PDB file of C-alpha atoms in Angstrom:
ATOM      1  CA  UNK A 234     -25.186  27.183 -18.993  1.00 59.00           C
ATOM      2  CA  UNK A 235     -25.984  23.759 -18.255  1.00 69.00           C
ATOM      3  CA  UNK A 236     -29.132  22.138 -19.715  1.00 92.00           C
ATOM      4  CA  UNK A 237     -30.210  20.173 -16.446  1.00 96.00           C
ATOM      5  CA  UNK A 238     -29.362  22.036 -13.320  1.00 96.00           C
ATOM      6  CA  UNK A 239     -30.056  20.568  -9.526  1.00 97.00           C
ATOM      7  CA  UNK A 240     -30.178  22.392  -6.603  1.00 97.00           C
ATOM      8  CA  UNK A 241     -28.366  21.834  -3.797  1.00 97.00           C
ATOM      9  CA  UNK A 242     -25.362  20.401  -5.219  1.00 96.00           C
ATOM     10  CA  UNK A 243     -24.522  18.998  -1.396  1.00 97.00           C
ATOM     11  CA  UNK A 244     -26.989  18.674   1.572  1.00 97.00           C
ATOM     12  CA  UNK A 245     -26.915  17.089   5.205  1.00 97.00           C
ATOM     13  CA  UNK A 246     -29.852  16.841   6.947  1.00 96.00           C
ATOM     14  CA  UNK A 247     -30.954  15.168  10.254  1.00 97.00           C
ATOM     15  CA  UNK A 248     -33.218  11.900  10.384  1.00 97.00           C
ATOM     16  CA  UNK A 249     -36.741  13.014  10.802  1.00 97.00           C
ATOM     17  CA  UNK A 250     -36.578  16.422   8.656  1.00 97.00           C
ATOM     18  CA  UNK A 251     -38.381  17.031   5.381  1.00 96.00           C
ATOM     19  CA  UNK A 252     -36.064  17.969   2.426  1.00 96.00           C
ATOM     20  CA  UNK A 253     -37.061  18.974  -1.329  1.00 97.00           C
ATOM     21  CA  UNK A 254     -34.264  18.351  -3.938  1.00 98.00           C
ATOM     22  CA  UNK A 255     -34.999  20.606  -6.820  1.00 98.00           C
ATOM     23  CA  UNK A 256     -34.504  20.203 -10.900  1.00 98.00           C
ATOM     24  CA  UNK A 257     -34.816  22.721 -13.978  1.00 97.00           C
ATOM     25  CA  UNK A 258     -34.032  21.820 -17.385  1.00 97.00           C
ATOM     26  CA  UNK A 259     -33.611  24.065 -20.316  1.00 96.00           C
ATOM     27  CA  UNK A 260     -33.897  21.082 -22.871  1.00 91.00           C
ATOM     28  CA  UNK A 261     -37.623  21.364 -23.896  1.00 91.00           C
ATOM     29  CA  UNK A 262     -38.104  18.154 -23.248  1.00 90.00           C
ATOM     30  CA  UNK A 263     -41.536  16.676 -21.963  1.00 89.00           C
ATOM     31  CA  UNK A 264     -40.484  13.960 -19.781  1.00 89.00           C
ATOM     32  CA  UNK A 265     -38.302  14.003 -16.354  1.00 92.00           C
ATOM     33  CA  UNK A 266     -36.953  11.707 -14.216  1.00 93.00           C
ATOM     34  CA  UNK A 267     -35.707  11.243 -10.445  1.00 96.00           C
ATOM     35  CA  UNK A 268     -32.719   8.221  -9.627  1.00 96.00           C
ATOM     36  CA  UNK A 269     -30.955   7.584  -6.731  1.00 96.00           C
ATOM     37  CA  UNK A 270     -27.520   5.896  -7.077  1.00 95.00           C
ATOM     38  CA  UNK A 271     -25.945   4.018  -4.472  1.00 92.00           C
ATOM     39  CA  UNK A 272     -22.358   2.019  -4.758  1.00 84.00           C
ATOM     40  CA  UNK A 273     -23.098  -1.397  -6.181  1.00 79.00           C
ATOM     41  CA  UNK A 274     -26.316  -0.876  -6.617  1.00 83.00           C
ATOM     42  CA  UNK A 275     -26.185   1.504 -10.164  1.00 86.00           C
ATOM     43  CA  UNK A 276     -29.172   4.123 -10.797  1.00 91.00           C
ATOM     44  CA  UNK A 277     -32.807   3.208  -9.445  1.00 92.00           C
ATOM     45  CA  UNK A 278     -35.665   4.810 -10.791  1.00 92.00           C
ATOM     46  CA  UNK A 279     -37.859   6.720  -7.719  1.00 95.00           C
ATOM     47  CA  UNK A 280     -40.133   8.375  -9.953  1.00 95.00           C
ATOM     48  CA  UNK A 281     -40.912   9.732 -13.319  1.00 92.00           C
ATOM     49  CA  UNK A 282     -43.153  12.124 -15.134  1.00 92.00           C
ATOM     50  CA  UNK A 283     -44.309  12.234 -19.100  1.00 88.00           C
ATOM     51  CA  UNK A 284     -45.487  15.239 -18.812  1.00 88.00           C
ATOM     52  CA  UNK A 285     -47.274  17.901 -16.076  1.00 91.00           C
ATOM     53  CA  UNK A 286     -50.044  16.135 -15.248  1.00 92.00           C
ATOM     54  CA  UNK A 287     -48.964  12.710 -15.430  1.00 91.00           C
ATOM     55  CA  UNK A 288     -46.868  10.939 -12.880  1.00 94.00           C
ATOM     56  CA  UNK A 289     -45.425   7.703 -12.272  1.00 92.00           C
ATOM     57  CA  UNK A 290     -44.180   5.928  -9.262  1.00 93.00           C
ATOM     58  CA  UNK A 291     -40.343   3.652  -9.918  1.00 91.00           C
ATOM     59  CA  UNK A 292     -38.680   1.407  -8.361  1.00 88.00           C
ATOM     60  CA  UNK A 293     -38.019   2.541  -5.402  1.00 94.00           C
ATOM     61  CA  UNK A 294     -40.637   5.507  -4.786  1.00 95.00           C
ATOM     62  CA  UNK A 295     -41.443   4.513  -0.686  1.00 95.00           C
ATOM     63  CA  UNK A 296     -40.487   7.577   1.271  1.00 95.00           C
ATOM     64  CA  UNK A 297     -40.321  10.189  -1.723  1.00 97.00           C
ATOM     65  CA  UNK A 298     -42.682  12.527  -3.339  1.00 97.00           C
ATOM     66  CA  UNK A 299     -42.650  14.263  -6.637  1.00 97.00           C
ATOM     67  CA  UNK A 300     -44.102  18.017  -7.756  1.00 97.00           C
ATOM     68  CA  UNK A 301     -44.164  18.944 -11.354  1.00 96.00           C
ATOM     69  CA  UNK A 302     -44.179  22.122 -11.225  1.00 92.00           C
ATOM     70  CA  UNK A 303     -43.863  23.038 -15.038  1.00 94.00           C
ATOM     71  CA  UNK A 304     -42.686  21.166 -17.825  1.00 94.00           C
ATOM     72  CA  UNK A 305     -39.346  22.583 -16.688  1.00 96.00           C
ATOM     73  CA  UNK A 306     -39.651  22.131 -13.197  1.00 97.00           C
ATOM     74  CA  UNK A 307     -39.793  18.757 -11.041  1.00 98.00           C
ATOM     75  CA  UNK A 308     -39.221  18.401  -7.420  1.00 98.00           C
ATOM     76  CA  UNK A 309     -38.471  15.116  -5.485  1.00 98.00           C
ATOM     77  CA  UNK A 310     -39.523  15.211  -1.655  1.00 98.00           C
ATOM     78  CA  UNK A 311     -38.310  13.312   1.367  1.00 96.00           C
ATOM     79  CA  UNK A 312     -41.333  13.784   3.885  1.00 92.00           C
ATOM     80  CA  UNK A 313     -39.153  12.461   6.902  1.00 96.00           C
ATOM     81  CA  UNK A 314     -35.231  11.698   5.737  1.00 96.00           C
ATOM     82  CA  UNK A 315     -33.870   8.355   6.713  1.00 96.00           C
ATOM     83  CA  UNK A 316     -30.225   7.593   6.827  1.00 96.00           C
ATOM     84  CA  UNK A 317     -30.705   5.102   4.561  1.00 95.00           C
ATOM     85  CA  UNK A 318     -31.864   7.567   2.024  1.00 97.00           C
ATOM     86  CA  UNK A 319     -27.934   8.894   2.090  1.00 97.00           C
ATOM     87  CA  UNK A 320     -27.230   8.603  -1.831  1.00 97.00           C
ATOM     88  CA  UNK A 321     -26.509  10.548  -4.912  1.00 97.00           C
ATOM     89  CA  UNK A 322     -29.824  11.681  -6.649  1.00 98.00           C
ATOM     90  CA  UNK A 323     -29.764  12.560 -10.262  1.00 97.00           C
ATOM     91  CA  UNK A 324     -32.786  13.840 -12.167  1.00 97.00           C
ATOM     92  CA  UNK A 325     -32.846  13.541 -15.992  1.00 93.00           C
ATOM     93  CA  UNK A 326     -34.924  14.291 -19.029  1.00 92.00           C
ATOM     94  CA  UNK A 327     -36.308  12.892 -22.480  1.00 88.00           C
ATOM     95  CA  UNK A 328     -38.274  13.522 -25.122  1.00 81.00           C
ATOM     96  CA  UNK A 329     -40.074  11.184 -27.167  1.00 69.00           C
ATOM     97  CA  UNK A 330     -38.353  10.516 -30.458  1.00 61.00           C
ATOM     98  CA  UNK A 331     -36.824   8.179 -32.520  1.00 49.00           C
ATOM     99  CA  UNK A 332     -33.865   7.585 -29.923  1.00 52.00           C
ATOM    100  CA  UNK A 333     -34.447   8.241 -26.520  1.00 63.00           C
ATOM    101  CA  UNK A 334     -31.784   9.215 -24.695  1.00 78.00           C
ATOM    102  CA  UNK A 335     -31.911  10.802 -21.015  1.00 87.00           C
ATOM    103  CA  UNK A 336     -29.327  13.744 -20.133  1.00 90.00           C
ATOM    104  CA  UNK A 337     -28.682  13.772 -16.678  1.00 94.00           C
ATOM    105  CA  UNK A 338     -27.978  16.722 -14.326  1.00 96.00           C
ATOM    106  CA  UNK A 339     -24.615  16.796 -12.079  1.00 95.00           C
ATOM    107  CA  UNK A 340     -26.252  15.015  -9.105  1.00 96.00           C
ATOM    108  CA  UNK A 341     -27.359  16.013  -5.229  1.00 97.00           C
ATOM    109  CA  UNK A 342     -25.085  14.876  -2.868  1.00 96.00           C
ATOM    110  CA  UNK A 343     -27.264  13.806  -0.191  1.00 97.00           C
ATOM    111  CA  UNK A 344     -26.011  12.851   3.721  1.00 97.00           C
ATOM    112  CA  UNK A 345     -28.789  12.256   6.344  1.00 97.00           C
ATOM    113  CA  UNK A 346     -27.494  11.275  10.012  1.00 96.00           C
TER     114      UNK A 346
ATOM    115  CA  UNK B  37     -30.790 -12.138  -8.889  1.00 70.00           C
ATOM    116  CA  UNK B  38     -30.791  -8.772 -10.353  1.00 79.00           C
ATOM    117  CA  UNK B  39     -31.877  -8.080 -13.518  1.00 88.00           C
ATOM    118  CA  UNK B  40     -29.176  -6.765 -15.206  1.00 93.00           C
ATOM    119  CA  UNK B  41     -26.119  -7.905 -13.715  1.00 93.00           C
ATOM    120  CA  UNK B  42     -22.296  -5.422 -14.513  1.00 93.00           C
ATOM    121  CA  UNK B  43     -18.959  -6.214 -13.016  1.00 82.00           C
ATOM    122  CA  UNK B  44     -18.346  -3.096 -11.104  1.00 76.00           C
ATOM    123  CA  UNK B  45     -14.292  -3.541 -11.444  1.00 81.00           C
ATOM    124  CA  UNK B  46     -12.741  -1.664 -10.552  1.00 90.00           C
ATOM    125  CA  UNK B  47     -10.817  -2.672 -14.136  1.00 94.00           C
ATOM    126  CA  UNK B  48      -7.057  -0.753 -14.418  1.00 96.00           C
ATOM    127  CA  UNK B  49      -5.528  -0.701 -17.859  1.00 96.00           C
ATOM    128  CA  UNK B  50      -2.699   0.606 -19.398  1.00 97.00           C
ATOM    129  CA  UNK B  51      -3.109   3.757 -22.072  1.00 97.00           C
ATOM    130  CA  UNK B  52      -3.590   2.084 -25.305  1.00 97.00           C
ATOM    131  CA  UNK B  53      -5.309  -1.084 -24.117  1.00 97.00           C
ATOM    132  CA  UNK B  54      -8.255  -2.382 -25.460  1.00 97.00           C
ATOM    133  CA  UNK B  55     -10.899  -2.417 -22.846  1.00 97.00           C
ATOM    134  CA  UNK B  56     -14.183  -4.697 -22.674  1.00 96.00           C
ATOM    135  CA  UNK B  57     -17.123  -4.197 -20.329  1.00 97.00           C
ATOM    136  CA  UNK B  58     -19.748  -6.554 -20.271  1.00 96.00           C
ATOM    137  CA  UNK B  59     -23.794  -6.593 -19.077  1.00 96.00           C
ATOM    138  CA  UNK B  60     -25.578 -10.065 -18.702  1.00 96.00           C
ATOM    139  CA  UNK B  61     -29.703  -9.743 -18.117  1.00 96.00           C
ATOM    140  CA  UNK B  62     -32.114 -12.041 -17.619  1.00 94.00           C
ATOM    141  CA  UNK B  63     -35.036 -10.333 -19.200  1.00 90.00           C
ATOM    142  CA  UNK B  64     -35.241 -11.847 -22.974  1.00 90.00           C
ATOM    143  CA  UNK B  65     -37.952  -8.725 -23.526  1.00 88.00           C
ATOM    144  CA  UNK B  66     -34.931  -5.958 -23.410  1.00 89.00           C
ATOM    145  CA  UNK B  67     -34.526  -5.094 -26.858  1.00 88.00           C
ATOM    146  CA  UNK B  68     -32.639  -1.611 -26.725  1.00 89.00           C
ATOM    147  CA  UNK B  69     -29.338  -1.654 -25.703  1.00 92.00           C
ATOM    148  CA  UNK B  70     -27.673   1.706 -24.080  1.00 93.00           C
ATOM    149  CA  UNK B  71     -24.277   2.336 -22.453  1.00 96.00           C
ATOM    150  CA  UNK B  72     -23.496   5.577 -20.315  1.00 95.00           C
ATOM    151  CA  UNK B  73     -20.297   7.539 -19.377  1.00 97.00           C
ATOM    152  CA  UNK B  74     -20.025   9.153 -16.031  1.00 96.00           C
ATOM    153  CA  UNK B  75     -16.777  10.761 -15.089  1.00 95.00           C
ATOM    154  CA  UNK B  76     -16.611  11.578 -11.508  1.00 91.00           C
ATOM    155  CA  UNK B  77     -19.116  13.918  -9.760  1.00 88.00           C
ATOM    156  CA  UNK B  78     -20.588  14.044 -12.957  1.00 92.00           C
ATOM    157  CA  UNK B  79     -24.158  13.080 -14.426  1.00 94.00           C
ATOM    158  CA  UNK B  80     -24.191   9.834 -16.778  1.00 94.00           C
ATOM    159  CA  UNK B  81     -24.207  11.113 -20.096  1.00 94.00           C
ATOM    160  CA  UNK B  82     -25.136   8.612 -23.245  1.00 92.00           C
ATOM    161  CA  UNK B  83     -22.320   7.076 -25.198  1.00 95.00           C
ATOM    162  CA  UNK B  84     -24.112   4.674 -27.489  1.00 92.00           C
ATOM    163  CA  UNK B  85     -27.285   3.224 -28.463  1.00 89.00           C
ATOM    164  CA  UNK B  86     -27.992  -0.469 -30.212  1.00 89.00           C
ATOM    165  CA  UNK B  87     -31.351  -1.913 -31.170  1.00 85.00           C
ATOM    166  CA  UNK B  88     -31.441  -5.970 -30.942  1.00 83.00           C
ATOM    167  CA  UNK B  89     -28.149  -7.601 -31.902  1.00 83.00           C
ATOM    168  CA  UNK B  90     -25.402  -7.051 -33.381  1.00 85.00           C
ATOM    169  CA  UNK B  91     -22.793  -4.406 -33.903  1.00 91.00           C
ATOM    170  CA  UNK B  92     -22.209  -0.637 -33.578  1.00 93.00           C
ATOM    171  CA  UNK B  93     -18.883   1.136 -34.085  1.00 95.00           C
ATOM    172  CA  UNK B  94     -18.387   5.150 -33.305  1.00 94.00           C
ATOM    173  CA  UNK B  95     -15.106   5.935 -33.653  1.00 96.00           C
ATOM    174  CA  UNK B  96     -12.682   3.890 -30.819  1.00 97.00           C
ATOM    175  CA  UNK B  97     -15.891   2.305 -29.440  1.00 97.00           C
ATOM    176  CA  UNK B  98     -18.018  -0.885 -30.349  1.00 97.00           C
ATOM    177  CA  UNK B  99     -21.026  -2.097 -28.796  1.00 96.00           C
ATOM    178  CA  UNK B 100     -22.330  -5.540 -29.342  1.00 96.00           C
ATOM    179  CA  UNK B 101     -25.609  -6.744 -28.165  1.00 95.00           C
ATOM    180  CA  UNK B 102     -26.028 -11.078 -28.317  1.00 94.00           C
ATOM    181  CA  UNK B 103     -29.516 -11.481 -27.307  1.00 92.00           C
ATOM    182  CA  UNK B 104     -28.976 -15.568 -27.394  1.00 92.00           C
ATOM    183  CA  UNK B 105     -26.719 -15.097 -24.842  1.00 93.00           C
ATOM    184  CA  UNK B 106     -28.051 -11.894 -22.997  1.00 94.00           C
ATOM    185  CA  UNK B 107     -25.029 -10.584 -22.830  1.00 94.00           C
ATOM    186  CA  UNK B 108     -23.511  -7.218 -24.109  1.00 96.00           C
ATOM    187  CA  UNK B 109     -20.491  -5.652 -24.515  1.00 96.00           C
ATOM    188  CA  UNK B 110     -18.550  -2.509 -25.065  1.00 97.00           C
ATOM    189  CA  UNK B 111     -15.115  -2.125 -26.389  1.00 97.00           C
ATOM    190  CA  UNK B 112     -12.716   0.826 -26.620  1.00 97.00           C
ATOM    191  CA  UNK B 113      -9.834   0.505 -28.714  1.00 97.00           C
ATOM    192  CA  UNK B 114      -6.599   2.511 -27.760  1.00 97.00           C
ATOM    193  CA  UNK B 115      -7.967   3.657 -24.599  1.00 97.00           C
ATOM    194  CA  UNK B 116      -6.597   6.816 -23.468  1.00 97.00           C
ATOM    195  CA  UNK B 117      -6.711   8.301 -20.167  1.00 97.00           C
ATOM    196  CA  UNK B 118      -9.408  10.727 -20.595  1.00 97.00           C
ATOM    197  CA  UNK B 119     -11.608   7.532 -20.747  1.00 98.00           C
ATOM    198  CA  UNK B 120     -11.120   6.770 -17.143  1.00 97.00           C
ATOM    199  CA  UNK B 121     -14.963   7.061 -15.908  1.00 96.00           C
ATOM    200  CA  UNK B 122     -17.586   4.565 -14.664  1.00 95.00           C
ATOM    201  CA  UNK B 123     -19.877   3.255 -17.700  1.00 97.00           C
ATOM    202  CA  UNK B 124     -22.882   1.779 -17.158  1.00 95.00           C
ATOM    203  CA  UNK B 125     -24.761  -0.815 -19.274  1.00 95.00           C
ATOM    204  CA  UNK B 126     -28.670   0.381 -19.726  1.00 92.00           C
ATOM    205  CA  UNK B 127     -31.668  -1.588 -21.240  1.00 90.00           C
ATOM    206  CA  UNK B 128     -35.543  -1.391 -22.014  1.00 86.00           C
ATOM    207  CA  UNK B 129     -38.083  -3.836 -23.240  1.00 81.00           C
ATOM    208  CA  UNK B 130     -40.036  -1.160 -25.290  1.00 73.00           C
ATOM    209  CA  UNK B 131     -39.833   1.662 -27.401  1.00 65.00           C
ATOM    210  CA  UNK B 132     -40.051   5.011 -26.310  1.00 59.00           C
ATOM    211  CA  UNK B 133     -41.200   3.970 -22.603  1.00 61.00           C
ATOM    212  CA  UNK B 134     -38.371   6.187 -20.908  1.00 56.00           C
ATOM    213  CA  UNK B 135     -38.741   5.309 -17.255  1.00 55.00           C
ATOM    214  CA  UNK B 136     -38.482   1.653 -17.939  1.00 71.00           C
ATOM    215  CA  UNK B 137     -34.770   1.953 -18.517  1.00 84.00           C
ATOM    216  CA  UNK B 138     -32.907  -0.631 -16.259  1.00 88.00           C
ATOM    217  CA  UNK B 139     -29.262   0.373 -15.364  1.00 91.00           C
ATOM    218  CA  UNK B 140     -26.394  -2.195 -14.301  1.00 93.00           C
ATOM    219  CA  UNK B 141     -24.236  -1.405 -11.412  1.00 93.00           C
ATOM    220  CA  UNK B 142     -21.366  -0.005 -13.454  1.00 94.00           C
ATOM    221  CA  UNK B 143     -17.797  -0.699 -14.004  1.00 95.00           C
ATOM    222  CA  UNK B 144     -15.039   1.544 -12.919  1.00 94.00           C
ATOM    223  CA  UNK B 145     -12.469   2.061 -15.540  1.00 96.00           C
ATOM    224  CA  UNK B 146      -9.032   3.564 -14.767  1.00 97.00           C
ATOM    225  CA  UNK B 147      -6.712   3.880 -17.805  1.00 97.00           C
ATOM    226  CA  UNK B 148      -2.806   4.716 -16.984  1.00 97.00           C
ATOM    227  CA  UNK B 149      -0.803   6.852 -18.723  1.00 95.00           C
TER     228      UNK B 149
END
């Protein structure tokens, strides 16, 4: 089973509707992550979380929410989708440690018209 | 100008070629030095890790990190075609600060058998 799953894999939506992308991991690890990547533009940071009850807005965070559910849970939110929120979003985790590295799950595949 | 700046390619090779990707950045604070693999409709997964400058060698591939020049680099010797993916450079001013990783664009690789 894979250690960082996201749910949907795919989703279209109309502009205007709310949408909640979700992520579990299996890792243990304390910290998760929500990107968007867009061609030619590489992976932007929306928003990240150290641990339950700490959360941190990225780069790009206008027009997204985050839930941290449980240290295995976190949820990124579109209140009212855009179509220029049309992107792949990946979510990722951490733990501190000598070498942080973030493992990425396979990605949302999101269209909004 | 963006931060870290990646030539997104795409860069075609033949099998057995040595490829080199390169990151410039403008931030002389990035000390740790990251490159990713992501094959397609896949996550980015971590393929090596440098601290300042110099050199790191894991098997066919070599990072180099020349923070005089801000510039990095990563080679892959006899590059076969299960290397074809997009890598991305990756960098961070601080230790253990996970969502202040900044990713370049990425560069498409394609390597022909």
């Amino acid at each position: 089973d894979a250690d960082v799953t996201q749910t949907p894999r795919n989703r279209i939506t109309k502009t205007g509707k709310r949408i909640m992308l979700e992520c579990s991991q299996t890792k243990g690890h304390d910290r998760m992550y929500w990107y968007r990547q867009d061609p030619g533009l590489g992976l932007r940071l929306i928003y990240y979380s150290f641990d339950v009850k700490d959360i941190n807005k990225g780069e790009i965070s206008d027009g997204y929410s985050v839930s941290r559910q449980a240290q295995a849970k976190f949820s990124l939110s579109l209140e009212s989708a855009i179509p220029n929120q049309t992107a792949l979003y990946f979510c990722a985790t951490s733990s501190s440690g000598l070498q942080e590295t973030q493992y990425f799950g396979p990605g949302t595949r999101l269209l909004v018209l | 100008q963006k931060e870290v700046e990646q030539d997104p390619g795409p860069l075609s090779v033949p099998e057995g070629a040595i490829v080199s990707l390169n990151c410039t950045y403008s931030n002389s604070a990035f000390q740790y030095f990251m490159w990713y693999r992501q094959y397609s409709r896949k996550g980015p997964e971590l393929l090596m890790y440098t601290y300042s400058s110099g050199n790191k060698e894991d098997g066919r591939f070599t990072a180099q990190v020349d923070k005089s020049s801000k510039y990095i680099s990563l080679f892959i010797r006899d590059s076969q075609p299960s290397d074809s993916a997009t890598y991305l450079c990756a960098m961070s001013a601080y230790y253990n600060q996970g969502g202040k990783l900044i990713f370049g664009q990425g560069t498409e690789l394609s390597v022909k058998p």
